[in-house]
C-alpha positions as a printed NumPy array, in Angstrom:
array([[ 20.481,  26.294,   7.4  ],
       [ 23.061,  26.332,   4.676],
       [ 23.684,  22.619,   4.666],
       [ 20.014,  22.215,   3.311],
       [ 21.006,  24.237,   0.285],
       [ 24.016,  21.918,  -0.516],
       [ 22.458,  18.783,   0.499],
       [ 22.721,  17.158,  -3.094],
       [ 26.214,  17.586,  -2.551],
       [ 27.125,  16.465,   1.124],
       [ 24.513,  13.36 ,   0.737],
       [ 26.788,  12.414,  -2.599],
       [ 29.797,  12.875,  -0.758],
       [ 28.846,  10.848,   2.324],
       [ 27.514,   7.923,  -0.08 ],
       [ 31.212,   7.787,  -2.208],
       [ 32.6  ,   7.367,   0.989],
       [ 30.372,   4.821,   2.142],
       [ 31.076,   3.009,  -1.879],
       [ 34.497,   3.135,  -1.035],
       [ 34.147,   1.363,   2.513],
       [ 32.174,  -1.137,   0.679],
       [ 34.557,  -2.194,  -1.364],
       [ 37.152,  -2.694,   1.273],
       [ 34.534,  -5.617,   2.178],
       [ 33.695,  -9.233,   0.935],
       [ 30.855,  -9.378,  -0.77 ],
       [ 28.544, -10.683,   2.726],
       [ 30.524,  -8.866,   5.078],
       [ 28.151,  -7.797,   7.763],
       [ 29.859,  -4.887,   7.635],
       [ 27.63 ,  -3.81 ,   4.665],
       [ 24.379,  -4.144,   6.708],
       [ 25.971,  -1.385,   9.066],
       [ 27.38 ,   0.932,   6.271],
       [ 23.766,   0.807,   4.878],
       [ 22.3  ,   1.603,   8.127],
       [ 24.613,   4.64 ,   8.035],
       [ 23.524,   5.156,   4.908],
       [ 19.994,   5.329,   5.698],
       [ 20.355,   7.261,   9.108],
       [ 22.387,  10.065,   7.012],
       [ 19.713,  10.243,   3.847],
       [ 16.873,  10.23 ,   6.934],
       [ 18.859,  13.308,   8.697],
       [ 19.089,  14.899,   5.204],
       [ 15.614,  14.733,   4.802],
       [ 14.371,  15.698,   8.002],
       [ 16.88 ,  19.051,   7.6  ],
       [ 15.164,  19.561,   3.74 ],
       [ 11.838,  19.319,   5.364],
       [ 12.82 ,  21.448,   8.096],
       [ 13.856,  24.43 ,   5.538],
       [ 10.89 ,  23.54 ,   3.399],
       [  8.398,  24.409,   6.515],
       [ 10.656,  27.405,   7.752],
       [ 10.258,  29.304,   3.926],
       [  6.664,  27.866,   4.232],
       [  6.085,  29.878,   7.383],
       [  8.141,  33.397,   5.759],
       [  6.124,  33.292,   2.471],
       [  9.087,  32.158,   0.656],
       [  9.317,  30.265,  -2.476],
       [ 11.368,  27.073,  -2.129],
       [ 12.874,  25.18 ,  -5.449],
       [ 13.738,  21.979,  -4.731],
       [ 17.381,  20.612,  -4.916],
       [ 15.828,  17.287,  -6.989],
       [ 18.793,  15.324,  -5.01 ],
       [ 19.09 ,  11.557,  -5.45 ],
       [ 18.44 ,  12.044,  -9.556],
       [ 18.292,  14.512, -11.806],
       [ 15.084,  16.517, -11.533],
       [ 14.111,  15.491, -15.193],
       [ 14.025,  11.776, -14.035],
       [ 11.501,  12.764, -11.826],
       [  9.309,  15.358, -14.111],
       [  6.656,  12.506, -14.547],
       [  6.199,  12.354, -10.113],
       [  4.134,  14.832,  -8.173],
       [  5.678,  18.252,  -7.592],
       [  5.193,  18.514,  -4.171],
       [  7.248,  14.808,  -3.597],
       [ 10.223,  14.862,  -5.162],
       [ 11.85 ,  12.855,  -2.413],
       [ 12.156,   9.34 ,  -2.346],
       [ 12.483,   7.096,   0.655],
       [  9.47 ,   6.39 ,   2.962],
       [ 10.602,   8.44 ,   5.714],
       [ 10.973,  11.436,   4.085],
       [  7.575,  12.158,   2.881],
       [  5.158,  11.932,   5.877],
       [  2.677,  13.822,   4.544],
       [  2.408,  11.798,   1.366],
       [ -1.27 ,  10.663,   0.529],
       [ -0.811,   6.976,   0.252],
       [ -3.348,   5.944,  -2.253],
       [ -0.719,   7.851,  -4.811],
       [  2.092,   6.286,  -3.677],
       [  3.687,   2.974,  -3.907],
       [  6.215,   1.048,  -1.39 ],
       [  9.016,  -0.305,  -2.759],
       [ 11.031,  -2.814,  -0.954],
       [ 14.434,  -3.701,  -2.994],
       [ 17.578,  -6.035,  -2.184],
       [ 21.195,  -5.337,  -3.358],
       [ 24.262,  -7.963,  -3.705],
       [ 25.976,  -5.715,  -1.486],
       [ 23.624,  -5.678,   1.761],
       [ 21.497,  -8.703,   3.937],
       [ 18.842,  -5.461,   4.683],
       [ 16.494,  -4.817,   1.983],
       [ 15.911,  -1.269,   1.635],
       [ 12.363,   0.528,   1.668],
       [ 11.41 ,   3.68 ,  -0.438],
       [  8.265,   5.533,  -1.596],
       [  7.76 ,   6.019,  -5.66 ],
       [  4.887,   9.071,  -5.4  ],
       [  3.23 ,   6.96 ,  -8.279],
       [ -0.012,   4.373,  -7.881],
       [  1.207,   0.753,  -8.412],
       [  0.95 ,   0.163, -12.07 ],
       [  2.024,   3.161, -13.122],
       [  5.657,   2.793, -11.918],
       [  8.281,   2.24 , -14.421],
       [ 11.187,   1.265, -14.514],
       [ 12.715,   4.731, -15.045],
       [ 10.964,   5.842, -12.379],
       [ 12.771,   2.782,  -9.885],
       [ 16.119,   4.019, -11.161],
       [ 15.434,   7.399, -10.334],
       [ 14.445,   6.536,  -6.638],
       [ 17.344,   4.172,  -6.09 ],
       [ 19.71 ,   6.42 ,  -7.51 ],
       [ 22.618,   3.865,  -7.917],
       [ 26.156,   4.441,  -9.676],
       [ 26.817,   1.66 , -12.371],
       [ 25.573,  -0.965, -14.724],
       [ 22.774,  -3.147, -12.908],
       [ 19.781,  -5.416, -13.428],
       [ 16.601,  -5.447, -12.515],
       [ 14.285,  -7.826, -11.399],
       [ 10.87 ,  -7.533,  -9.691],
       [  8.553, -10.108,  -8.026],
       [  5.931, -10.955, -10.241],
       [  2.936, -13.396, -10.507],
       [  3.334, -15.552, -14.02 ],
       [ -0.068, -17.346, -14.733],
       [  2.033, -20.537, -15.745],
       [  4.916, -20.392, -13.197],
       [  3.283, -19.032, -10.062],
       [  5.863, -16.283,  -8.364],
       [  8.791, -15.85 , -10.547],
       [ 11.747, -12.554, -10.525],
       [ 10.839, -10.749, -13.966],
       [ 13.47 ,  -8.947, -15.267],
       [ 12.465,  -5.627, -16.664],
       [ 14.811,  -3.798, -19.749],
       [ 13.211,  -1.36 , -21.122],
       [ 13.167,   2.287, -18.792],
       [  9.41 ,   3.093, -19.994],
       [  8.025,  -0.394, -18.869],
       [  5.383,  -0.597, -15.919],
       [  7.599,  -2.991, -13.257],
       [  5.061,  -5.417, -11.729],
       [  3.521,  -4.837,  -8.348],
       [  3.216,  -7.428,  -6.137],
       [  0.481,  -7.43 ,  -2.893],
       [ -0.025,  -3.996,  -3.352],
       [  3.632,  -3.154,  -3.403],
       [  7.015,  -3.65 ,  -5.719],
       [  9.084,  -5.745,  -4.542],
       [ 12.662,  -5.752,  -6.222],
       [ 16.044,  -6.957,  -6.809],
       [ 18.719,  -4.755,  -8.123],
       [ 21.856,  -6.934,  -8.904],
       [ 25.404,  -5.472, -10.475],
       [ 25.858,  -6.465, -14.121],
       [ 28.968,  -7.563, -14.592],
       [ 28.932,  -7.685, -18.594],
       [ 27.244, -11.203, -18.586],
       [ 24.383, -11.734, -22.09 ],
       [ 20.698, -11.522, -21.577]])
């Protein structure tokens, strides 16, 4: 399985490609929802082949070094070793209690997104979400929170060592171009 080796790579490739489509598109062309699902399928294949060579040098004896695709490896130095990937589908064996789901929305798609942070809620930070989203630009963040005067309010979160709110034993976030515009 050389593709496994080079899946960094090919998984980069495919999602440049993908940029480029979307920006042949208005801004809530349904078009987007199906280059995401494209997206997703791809990542999902990618992961399923990673796993696949993971449990094949498993079964030889052989040391495997992960890839650390979708970030640099140092983003990640802070997550579990053995769960370096992160979208939901690729980590079945994941314990949930130290894991969090993270459902987030882009400007660009009408289908939120869902991805596992290998992290207990309330130790997430925003670094962390960065790492997992693994997005190309300048963006903002904000997360669902609960604010004791407001009720349920989007907090946006700066600063890449903050905690990002949980909300019902989950994040739930929005990840929104910046375009330049003051805080």
């Amino acid at each position: 399985m050389h593709l496994v080796l080079y899946e960094g790579e090919e998984l980069q490739l495919v999602r440049e490609a993908l940029r480029s489509l979307r920006d042949s598109f208005s801004g809530h062309d349904p078009q987007h929802h199906t280059l995401d699902t494209l997206e997703q399928g791809v990542a999902s294949l990618m992961d399923r082949l990673h796993s696949l060579d993971i449990q094949r040098r498993q079964d030889r004896g052989q040391e495997f070094k992960s890839p650390g695709r979708r970030a640099n490896l140092t983003d990640r130095d802070s997550w579990p070793p053995s769960s370096k990937m992160a979208h939901s589908h690729s980590s079945p064996g994941l314990d949930a209690a130290v894991s969090t789901k993270v459902l987030y929305f882009t400007d660009r798609s009408l289908t939120p997104f869902l991805i596992n942070i290998p992290k207990r809620l309330g130790e997430v930070t925003l670094r962390d979400f960065k790492a997992a989203v693994d997005r190309q630009g300048n963006f903002r963040y904000h997360f669902k929170a609960l604010d004791p005067e407001f009720g349920t309010v989007k907090e946006e979160v700066f600063q890449d060592g903050a905690v990002v709110p949980g909300w019902e034993g989950k994040i739930v976030a929005w990840v929104e171009e910046d375009h330049g515009e003051r805080r």
